[in-house]
Amino acid sequence: MAASNADIAELFNRYADLLEIQDANPFRVRAYRNAARVVADSARSMADRLAAGEALDDLPGIGKDLAAKIGTIVRTGTLPQLAELETRVPRALGELMNLPGLGPKRVKSLYRELGIRNQEDLRRALHSGALRSLPGFGPKTAARIAAAIGQRASAPQRYRLVDAEQAAAPLLAHLRALPGVATVEVAGSLRRRRDTVGDIDILVTAHRGTPATQAFVRHGDVARVLAEGATRASVQLRNGMQVDLRLVPAASRGAALHYFTGSKAHVVAVRKLAVERGLKLNEYGVYRGSKRIAGRSEEEVFAAVGLPFIPPELRENRGEIEAAAAGRLPALVELHDLRGDLHAHTAASDGRDTLQAMATAARALGYAYLAITDHSRRVRVAHGLDVRALRAQFAEIDRLNAGFRGFRLLKSAEVDVLGDGRLDLPDAVLAEMDVVVAAVHYQLGLSAEKQTARILKALDNKRVQILAHPTTRLINQRAESAARMADIYAAAAERGVALEINAQPDRLDLDDVHARAARAAGCKLVISTDAHSAAGLAAMRHGVDQARRAWLGKADVLNTLPLEQLLGALRR
Ligand code: DGT
Ligand code: CA
Ligand code: CA
């Protein structure tokens, strides 16, 4: 589908914004803004005019150069110069321009004068008063900006799981090194491996009198102490995250861990079971009257209420207690069940490493296969490959595979789903691949109707075997597309297309709820890293976390299969 006039205008305006931040010649900036307006106001579509062989030189202010750029956008949907500029201007800077009161001029001076690159920097500068020192940032402007980011900050902020994990690691190490401390464990949503985490919860057991909370609040990452007592402390870290620490005696460790792991809904439901048995359950133990009958381990606590151990990832009161009571808890997939990765990029598109380096890393992980899925040609910003480059890569894969034993690189591509649902590569080329992965990357704002139809059309192509990052959400950055996922699950199940759980920490797409619904609809799933480097292959565990939260077992995840069976299972 050719780019519309509005698409062209948007790209030109964006280009002008970035030029302006870069201090480009003001005449150039103005020329692009003018072109954006002229194109947007034009009654006929540029695509139609070009198709009719018209030269566009009747448009005011549009010379040869801009006309050629319009042609490029109409043909490819992108502007290479814009993509190039975007790699030089930090992305968050572009986003700052969306704040009320902040145009390119002001963003430029924030960046140049104060080194402000993102909202967090801006928040700090507002807080410290540094903003007031800048010309053009009077109290009114500052107040508007503060209100705008204050509004965002006041929505309950949640962090990506990896960020919470990273922030927790030095604190856990610090606590473990304290003399007198016996055990240190994470609890809360971090232990349940939820895709986002509101705050970090840590549970400590220690010998009586160990000053664990005092030592904890003095850690270098702590910015503010919110509360401190002998058995608990709450702090805010320099990065803004909150951490709650609890200290309990060893005899209560299991009960406390269960309580603080939550979720709240799960704990409440387990407590109800206890009450039905004439027991009392709290964070110190399970009691019959005043006698503690369990509490040292979680297994003990569960057993006291008649249940087997329930893995933390399932503790959301979404049926796990009933399943446990009936002896029907699933055996959840584990990281070591994975035998390969089906989504990875090399330096041929937007990855960092060579085929050889990717293969070496995959073999070091013990994998039997790795699908190389560089972008197809449509994704210019990611240097998508055309047919010739792709075939050269396939030849190179053949050459490398000849030298491997017990391991194979799979020929593939992350084939772009075009705006109308067709694929970005001809069927003849898809037929040369071992596995075909399709993905949506642009026009993410289509209506539910159109987005659903687009994806269903892509699934109609009998060569498509895996739909990558099906909802296209980015955690804290981009909502899911409007596509009706239930329709997509039904179609994928019927056509035998596997759905991906993308393990990139900012994607985790499908998420737990979606993946569970997809399996219930009869879909097969794969867990893939979408790695853009050899080191990126290690992200698999994040996908496994979400798969476990989706109740998936080994048999539900196709890339737990040996190579031949995998290829068989992917066949439509
Ligand atoms: P988050 O931090 O929003 O990602 O989610 P959680 O689950 O970590 O929630 P958080 O940090 O408020 O509390 C940690 C656990 O402590 C929670 O999962 C269950 C337990 N908990 C906290 N407050 C209550 C409460 O008022 N009642 C009960 N039953 N449990 C609570
Ligand atoms: Ca928490
Ligand atoms: Ca908490």
XYZ file of C-alpha atoms and ligand atoms in Angstrom:
605
model
C 0.000 0.000 0.000
C 1.512 3.304 -1.068
C 2.154 6.004 1.518
C -0.667 8.545 1.868
C -0.215 12.295 1.770
C -0.574 12.340 5.548
C 2.204 9.734 5.863
C 4.487 11.832 3.687
C 3.728 15.002 5.636
C 4.399 13.234 8.907
C 7.810 12.007 7.758
C 8.769 15.459 6.462
C 7.704 17.127 9.707
C 9.591 14.601 11.724
C 12.636 15.145 9.583
C 12.337 18.920 10.056
C 12.073 18.461 13.839
C 15.234 16.399 13.969
C 17.070 18.793 11.656
C 16.120 21.594 13.953
C 17.439 19.797 17.029
C 20.640 19.248 15.081
C 20.985 22.960 14.381
C 20.601 22.541 10.641
C 20.237 25.487 8.296
C 16.862 27.103 9.124
C 16.029 27.385 5.409
C 16.309 23.633 5.055
C 14.089 23.100 8.066
C 11.531 25.477 6.632
C 11.641 23.783 3.231
C 10.607 20.446 4.779
C 7.877 21.998 6.890
C 6.548 23.768 3.819
C 6.653 20.537 1.817
C 4.767 18.744 4.593
C 2.025 21.355 4.498
C 1.796 21.460 0.722
C 1.539 17.681 0.466
C -0.974 17.454 3.301
C -3.133 20.143 1.708
C -2.960 18.685 -1.751
C -6.311 17.408 -3.027
C -4.875 14.473 -4.973
C -2.657 11.802 -3.508
C 1.017 11.929 -4.418
C 0.883 8.197 -5.087
C -1.825 8.649 -7.732
C 0.008 11.528 -9.320
C 3.259 9.617 -9.532
C 1.445 6.571 -10.861
C 0.034 8.826 -13.585
C 3.575 9.889 -14.442
C 3.213 13.470 -13.211
C 6.329 15.391 -12.123
C 4.980 17.149 -8.968
C 6.928 20.292 -9.926
C 3.755 22.365 -9.987
C 3.605 22.121 -6.183
C 4.776 25.361 -4.529
C 8.252 25.099 -3.038
C 8.794 21.523 -4.188
C 11.800 21.160 -6.431
C 13.505 18.135 -7.910
C 15.061 17.026 -4.664
C 11.865 17.076 -2.592
C 9.917 15.517 -5.464
C 12.414 12.656 -5.506
C 12.027 12.224 -1.764
C 8.249 12.092 -2.130
C 8.770 9.405 -4.746
C 10.958 7.438 -2.356
C 8.391 7.650 0.422
C 5.558 6.611 -1.877
C 7.537 3.621 -3.102
C 9.133 2.455 0.163
C 7.098 4.060 2.933
C 10.265 5.475 4.460
C 12.791 8.228 4.025
C 16.360 6.902 4.333
C 17.676 10.336 5.347
C 15.227 10.381 8.234
C 16.237 6.909 9.357
C 19.858 7.986 9.241
C 19.169 11.110 11.284
C 17.166 9.097 13.792
C 20.237 6.996 14.516
C 22.137 10.174 15.397
C 19.530 11.925 17.541
C 18.605 9.998 20.683
C 15.093 8.620 20.300
C 13.938 9.939 23.663
C 14.743 13.459 22.472
C 12.216 13.082 19.700
C 9.703 11.956 22.301
C 10.335 14.999 24.469
C 8.930 17.096 21.651
C 5.524 15.565 22.280
C 5.310 17.267 25.667
C 3.183 20.407 25.789
C 5.354 23.512 25.694
C 8.309 21.682 24.179
C 8.956 22.150 20.474
C 12.183 21.366 18.663
C 13.714 24.724 19.661
C 13.278 24.154 23.355
C 14.251 20.487 23.174
C 17.385 21.547 21.352
C 18.361 23.990 24.053
C 17.592 21.455 26.807
C 19.866 18.984 25.067
C 22.664 21.419 24.236
C 22.702 23.462 27.425
C 21.773 20.946 30.082
C 22.441 17.598 28.431
C 18.804 16.564 28.881
C 18.099 13.488 26.772
C 14.882 12.062 28.188
C 12.012 12.615 30.588
C 13.953 11.381 33.570
C 16.689 13.998 32.945
C 14.003 16.601 32.524
C 12.340 15.630 35.775
C 15.653 16.038 37.576
C 16.372 19.403 35.994
C 12.922 20.652 37.021
C 13.489 19.388 40.514
C 16.937 20.976 40.907
C 15.854 24.282 39.390
C 18.414 23.964 36.591
C 15.671 24.638 34.073
C 15.179 28.183 35.356
C 18.687 29.086 34.242
C 17.756 28.562 30.584
C 16.543 31.457 28.489
C 13.040 30.819 27.203
C 12.039 28.670 30.189
C 10.042 31.069 32.298
C 8.012 29.906 35.300
C 4.944 29.416 33.094
C 6.697 27.069 30.701
C 8.337 25.193 33.546
C 4.972 24.769 35.250
C 3.384 23.433 32.067
C 6.156 20.905 31.585
C 6.052 19.895 35.232
C 2.306 19.388 35.029
C 2.703 17.287 31.904
C 5.315 14.951 33.293
C 3.779 15.090 36.737
C 0.597 13.686 35.234
C 2.540 10.850 33.748
C 4.459 10.252 36.942
C 1.277 10.128 38.965
C -0.058 7.189 36.973
C 1.161 4.174 38.975
C 4.590 3.624 37.562
C 5.670 0.069 36.858
C 9.103 -1.062 35.815
C 10.210 -3.686 33.369
C 10.988 -6.979 35.063
C 14.655 -6.864 33.985
C 15.105 -3.389 35.414
C 13.732 -4.487 38.781
C 15.898 -7.586 38.644
C 18.987 -5.494 37.924
C 18.208 -2.979 40.645
C 17.639 -5.777 43.167
C 20.869 -7.672 42.455
C 23.358 -5.421 44.308
C 20.984 -5.123 47.270
C 20.643 -8.883 47.525
C 24.423 -9.303 47.353
C 24.888 -6.621 50.023
C 22.409 -8.317 52.359
C 23.852 -11.784 51.770
C 27.288 -10.540 52.747
C 26.114 -9.249 56.144
C 27.292 -11.313 59.103
C 24.354 -12.947 60.859
C 22.112 -12.969 57.783
C 20.904 -16.494 56.987
C 18.681 -16.201 53.892
C 17.850 -13.431 51.436
C 15.084 -13.928 48.877
C 13.070 -11.787 46.531
C 9.307 -11.934 46.929
C 6.418 -9.993 45.380
C 5.800 -9.616 41.680
C 9.518 -9.915 40.982
C 9.485 -13.496 42.259
C 6.271 -14.210 40.374
C 8.121 -12.941 37.290
C 5.381 -10.526 36.342
C 6.251 -8.608 33.169
C 6.219 -5.356 35.098
C 7.018 -4.702 38.737
C 5.629 -1.940 40.953
C 8.179 -2.278 43.727
C 10.824 -4.739 44.849
C 10.119 -6.935 47.875
C 12.933 -8.655 49.750
C 12.647 -11.123 52.598
C 15.513 -11.764 54.999
C 16.008 -14.215 57.836
C 18.834 -13.583 60.266
C 20.106 -14.445 63.702
C 18.480 -12.497 66.467
C 19.849 -8.988 66.843
C 21.405 -8.755 63.363
C 21.116 -5.100 62.295
C 20.009 -6.058 58.778
C 17.577 -3.230 58.178
C 20.089 -0.589 59.323
C 22.738 -1.967 56.979
C 20.201 -2.188 54.160
C 19.162 1.467 54.283
C 22.804 2.547 54.145
C 23.398 0.894 50.764
C 24.835 3.278 48.162
C 21.879 2.845 45.784
C 19.449 4.164 48.387
C 18.325 7.741 47.807
C 15.718 8.072 50.550
C 14.609 6.045 53.535
C 10.822 5.942 53.615
C 10.477 3.808 56.743
C 12.837 1.954 59.018
C 12.280 -0.348 61.964
C 13.845 -3.463 63.474
C 11.943 -5.879 61.212
C 11.127 -3.789 58.153
C 12.391 -0.987 55.983
C 11.230 0.785 52.860
C 13.530 2.833 50.701
C 13.541 4.642 47.417
C 16.513 3.943 45.177
C 18.334 6.567 43.141
C 16.583 5.260 40.033
C 13.205 5.964 41.653
C 12.209 2.383 42.478
C 10.895 1.501 45.897
C 12.168 -1.500 47.851
C 10.403 -3.092 50.806
C 12.474 -5.244 53.128
C 11.108 -7.632 55.742
C 13.049 -9.483 58.376
C 11.474 -12.599 59.946
C 12.689 -15.446 62.155
C 13.748 -18.639 60.352
C 10.698 -20.474 61.720
C 8.476 -18.080 59.721
C 10.489 -17.992 56.526
C 8.121 -20.109 54.414
C 4.966 -18.401 55.646
C 6.478 -14.952 55.111
C 7.786 -15.877 51.698
C 4.352 -17.127 50.693
C 2.671 -14.044 52.091
C 5.039 -11.511 50.508
C 5.271 -13.333 47.214
C 1.536 -12.872 46.786
C -0.260 -12.137 44.705
C -2.627 -10.697 47.204
C -5.531 -12.466 45.503
C -3.687 -15.787 45.732
C -2.815 -15.305 49.403
C -6.387 -14.371 50.260
C -7.666 -17.518 48.515
C -5.168 -19.756 50.317
C -6.080 -18.153 53.611
C -9.711 -19.021 52.937
C -8.720 -22.668 52.495
C -6.949 -22.504 55.847
C -10.025 -21.092 57.536
C -12.147 -23.890 56.057
C -9.834 -26.328 57.815
C -10.116 -24.488 61.102
C -6.632 -23.012 60.694
C -5.258 -19.504 60.689
C -2.676 -18.362 58.137
C -0.570 -15.224 58.374
C 2.955 -14.124 57.484
C 4.365 -15.906 60.564
C 2.906 -19.321 60.048
C -0.124 -21.603 59.921
C -1.793 -21.947 63.315
C -4.271 -24.303 64.945
C -5.443 -22.223 67.862
C -2.243 -20.715 69.212
C -0.042 -23.598 68.054
C 2.060 -23.011 64.940
C 1.800 -26.117 62.764
C 3.716 -24.849 59.705
C 5.799 -21.903 58.531
C 9.421 -22.844 58.008
C 9.093 -23.624 54.295
C 6.513 -22.816 51.637
C 6.010 -26.557 51.008
C 5.013 -26.900 54.648
C 2.554 -24.034 54.398
C 0.919 -25.425 51.261
C 0.792 -28.919 52.749
C -0.942 -27.595 55.862
C -3.837 -26.419 53.700
C -3.841 -29.620 51.643
C -2.007 -28.356 48.557
C 1.165 -29.262 46.706
C 3.753 -26.532 46.139
C 2.484 -23.985 43.625
C 5.202 -22.309 41.511
C 5.347 -18.542 42.150
C 4.644 -17.760 38.478
C 1.156 -19.266 38.839
C 0.165 -17.442 42.001
C -2.338 -15.005 40.587
C -5.550 -16.729 41.690
C -6.298 -17.627 38.111
C -7.267 -21.216 38.869
C -3.970 -22.453 40.300
C -5.449 -23.281 43.710
C -8.250 -25.362 42.206
C -5.780 -27.076 39.874
C -3.396 -27.783 42.750
C -6.217 -29.192 44.890
C -7.218 -31.487 42.023
C -3.618 -32.595 41.447
C -3.674 -30.996 38.018
C -0.966 -28.351 38.215
C 0.882 -28.202 34.904
C 4.543 -29.188 34.697
C 5.811 -25.823 33.533
C 8.320 -25.417 30.733
C 11.870 -24.744 31.905
C 14.767 -22.917 30.330
C 16.756 -26.108 29.805
C 13.866 -27.593 27.793
C 14.582 -25.167 24.951
C 16.544 -26.695 22.081
C 16.858 -23.714 19.847
C 15.914 -20.174 19.059
C 13.723 -19.186 16.116
C 14.215 -15.433 15.880
C 17.642 -13.786 15.666
C 19.282 -11.010 13.654
C 22.788 -10.628 12.284
C 24.826 -7.661 11.136
C 23.339 -8.256 7.684
C 20.259 -6.338 8.923
C 20.127 -4.533 12.257
C 21.989 -7.048 14.417
C 25.555 -6.667 15.602
C 27.220 -10.016 14.988
C 28.053 -12.336 12.114
C 26.312 -15.588 11.235
C 29.351 -17.440 12.537
C 29.291 -15.601 15.877
C 25.571 -16.222 16.285
C 26.044 -19.916 15.552
C 28.905 -20.173 18.025
C 26.830 -18.536 20.752
C 23.816 -20.772 20.033
C 25.987 -23.880 20.222
C 27.511 -22.696 23.483
C 23.958 -22.592 24.865
C 23.590 -26.235 23.869
C 21.089 -25.508 21.118
C 20.466 -27.801 18.178
C 19.253 -25.014 15.883
C 19.075 -21.285 15.417
C 16.885 -19.579 12.846
C 18.454 -16.502 11.289
C 15.638 -14.051 10.750
C 17.027 -10.833 9.363
C 14.525 -8.230 8.308
C 13.030 -8.293 4.849
C 13.473 -5.343 2.531
C 10.523 -3.239 3.658
C 12.084 -2.395 7.010
C 14.609 0.075 5.642
C 15.445 1.517 9.053
C 16.664 -1.938 9.999
C 18.512 -2.419 6.699
C 16.110 -5.085 5.529
C 17.533 -7.525 3.038
C 16.434 -7.780 -0.547
C 16.108 -11.083 -2.347
C 19.659 -11.126 -3.619
C 21.198 -10.402 -0.200
C 18.946 -13.007 1.361
C 20.023 -15.665 -1.123
C 23.659 -14.818 -0.454
C 22.953 -15.357 3.236
C 21.314 -18.715 2.537
C 24.417 -19.820 0.608
C 26.607 -18.769 3.512
C 24.346 -20.707 5.907
C 24.724 -23.821 3.750
C 28.466 -23.393 3.836
C 28.549 -23.005 7.630
C 26.104 -25.851 8.216
C 28.399 -28.204 6.319
C 30.894 -27.708 9.139
C 28.482 -28.308 12.049
C 27.506 -31.546 13.720
C 24.387 -31.714 15.859
C 23.612 -28.114 15.089
C 21.985 -26.281 12.216
C 21.422 -22.694 11.259
C 17.931 -22.397 9.797
C 17.328 -20.216 6.780
C 14.633 -17.766 7.583
C 13.686 -14.112 7.631
C 11.495 -11.872 9.702
C 9.237 -11.148 6.779
C 7.389 -7.899 7.034
C 3.613 -7.937 6.843
C 2.781 -5.058 4.520
C -0.020 -2.638 5.272
C -2.496 -4.686 3.264
C -1.494 -8.038 4.760
C 0.634 -9.203 1.871
C 4.177 -10.276 2.644
C 7.296 -8.384 1.767
C 8.975 -11.282 -0.050
C 7.767 -13.388 -2.989
C 6.498 -16.900 -2.264
C 9.348 -18.352 -4.312
C 11.856 -16.947 -1.822
C 9.776 -18.009 1.181
C 9.852 -21.515 -0.281
C 13.639 -21.552 0.030
C 13.489 -21.000 3.784
C 13.495 -23.637 6.523
C 11.063 -21.561 8.538
C 9.102 -18.402 7.776
C 8.522 -15.839 10.507
C 6.123 -12.980 9.764
C 5.841 -9.772 11.741
C 4.059 -6.437 11.737
C 6.320 -3.407 12.187
C 4.507 -0.305 11.029
C 1.025 1.101 10.619
C 0.505 -0.025 14.180
C -2.329 2.422 14.702
C -4.818 0.789 12.313
C -8.369 0.236 13.533
C -9.269 -3.107 15.099
C -11.051 -4.022 11.894
C -8.148 -3.247 9.592
C -5.358 -4.535 11.825
C -7.162 -7.839 12.362
C -7.872 -8.234 8.648
C -4.270 -7.406 7.822
C -2.865 -10.068 10.140
C -5.420 -12.685 9.111
C -4.477 -12.065 5.502
C -0.821 -12.666 6.362
C -1.751 -15.927 8.091
C -3.604 -16.937 4.929
C -0.256 -17.231 3.203
C 0.460 -20.935 3.519
C 4.185 -20.328 3.862
C 3.855 -18.388 7.121
C 4.716 -20.595 10.090
C 5.301 -18.219 12.991
C 3.762 -14.854 13.823
C 6.364 -12.840 15.762
C 5.556 -10.385 18.587
C 1.850 -10.645 17.780
C 0.522 -7.587 19.637
C 3.529 -5.290 18.834
C 3.378 -3.728 22.291
C 6.487 -2.226 23.883
C 6.361 -2.132 27.658
C 5.845 1.430 28.924
C 6.240 2.767 25.395
C 3.609 1.449 23.028
C 0.238 -0.144 23.641
C -0.865 -3.339 21.927
C -2.224 -2.901 18.441
C -5.997 -2.851 18.190
C -6.076 -6.273 16.467
C -8.691 -8.644 17.890
C -6.408 -11.261 19.344
C -9.137 -13.873 19.823
C -9.708 -13.859 16.052
C -5.989 -14.214 15.479
C -5.705 -17.162 17.889
C -8.609 -18.902 16.194
C -7.089 -18.397 12.754
C -3.588 -19.372 13.869
C -4.900 -22.540 15.511
C -6.913 -23.484 12.443
C -4.082 -22.807 10.019
C -1.340 -24.255 12.171
C 0.616 -21.035 12.565
C 2.639 -20.847 15.776
C 2.556 -17.677 17.850
C 5.717 -16.248 19.310
C 6.444 -15.302 22.874
C 9.101 -12.719 22.163
C 11.648 -12.688 24.985
C 13.002 -9.158 24.466
C 12.678 -7.481 27.872
C 10.711 -4.579 26.453
C 8.416 -6.759 24.355
C 7.441 -9.931 26.255
C 4.856 -10.361 23.528
C 2.704 -12.430 23.755
C 2.397 -11.704 27.451
C 1.222 -14.272 29.998
C -2.507 -13.646 29.629
C -2.379 -13.660 25.835
C -0.205 -16.756 25.648
C -2.539 -18.654 27.925
C -5.548 -17.627 25.862
C -3.725 -18.599 22.675
C -3.012 -22.064 23.996
C -6.590 -22.425 25.169
C -7.633 -21.593 21.603
C -5.471 -24.455 20.374
C -2.424 -22.514 19.207
C 1.112 -23.778 19.269
C 3.661 -21.406 20.695
C 7.365 -20.770 20.337
C 9.646 -18.780 22.625
C 12.222 -16.719 20.747
C 14.697 -14.059 21.722
C 14.688 -11.730 18.709
C 18.366 -11.379 19.616
C 20.279 -8.602 17.885
C 23.645 -9.906 19.077
C 25.259 -13.154 20.190
C 24.858 -12.097 23.822
C 21.193 -11.381 23.123
C 20.466 -15.104 22.813
C 20.628 -15.235 26.618
C 17.301 -13.376 26.811
C 15.481 -16.702 26.387
C 14.843 -16.961 30.131
C 12.604 -13.880 30.025
C 10.375 -15.577 27.489
C 10.324 -18.736 29.581
C 9.187 -16.697 32.593
C 6.143 -15.446 30.715
C 5.441 -18.886 29.242
C 5.390 -20.307 32.746
C 3.028 -17.572 33.856
C 0.863 -18.653 30.910
C 0.732 -22.212 32.345
C 2.676 -23.606 29.380
C 4.357 -26.951 29.601
C 7.178 -28.271 27.488
C 4.756 -29.811 25.012
C 3.139 -26.444 24.336
C 6.380 -24.874 23.131
C 7.550 -26.086 19.732
C 11.192 -25.131 20.110
C 11.581 -27.668 22.885
C 11.471 -30.274 20.085
C 14.505 -31.776 18.359
C 15.134 -30.299 14.913
C 13.354 -32.832 12.711
C 10.275 -32.875 14.901
C 10.274 -29.105 15.096
C 10.295 -28.779 11.318
C 7.509 -31.337 11.136
C 5.434 -29.525 13.716
C 5.864 -26.206 11.922
C 4.727 -27.653 8.603
C 1.226 -26.485 7.662
P 3.748 -4.900 42.553
O 4.749 -4.476 43.561
O 2.660 -3.914 42.354
O 4.352 -5.300 41.258
O 3.001 -6.215 43.063
P 3.286 -7.102 44.346
O 2.484 -8.331 44.214
O 4.751 -7.254 44.564
O 2.610 -6.264 45.500
P 3.193 -5.520 46.779
O 4.599 -5.114 46.625
O 2.210 -4.452 47.112
O 3.077 -6.590 47.930
C 3.883 -7.732 47.946
C 3.082 -8.873 48.460
O 2.753 -8.667 49.822
C 1.765 -9.050 47.761
O 1.895 -9.759 46.554
C 0.964 -9.763 48.798
C 1.461 -9.178 50.094
N 0.594 -8.096 50.540
C 0.851 -6.780 50.527
N -0.161 -6.095 51.044
C -1.090 -6.984 51.394
C -2.367 -6.891 51.982
O -2.872 -5.823 52.296
N -3.042 -8.070 52.182
C -2.492 -9.263 51.840
N -3.185 -10.377 52.030
N -1.306 -9.371 51.300
C -0.608 -8.254 51.069
Ca 6.194 -5.535 44.915
Ca 5.972 -3.928 48.195
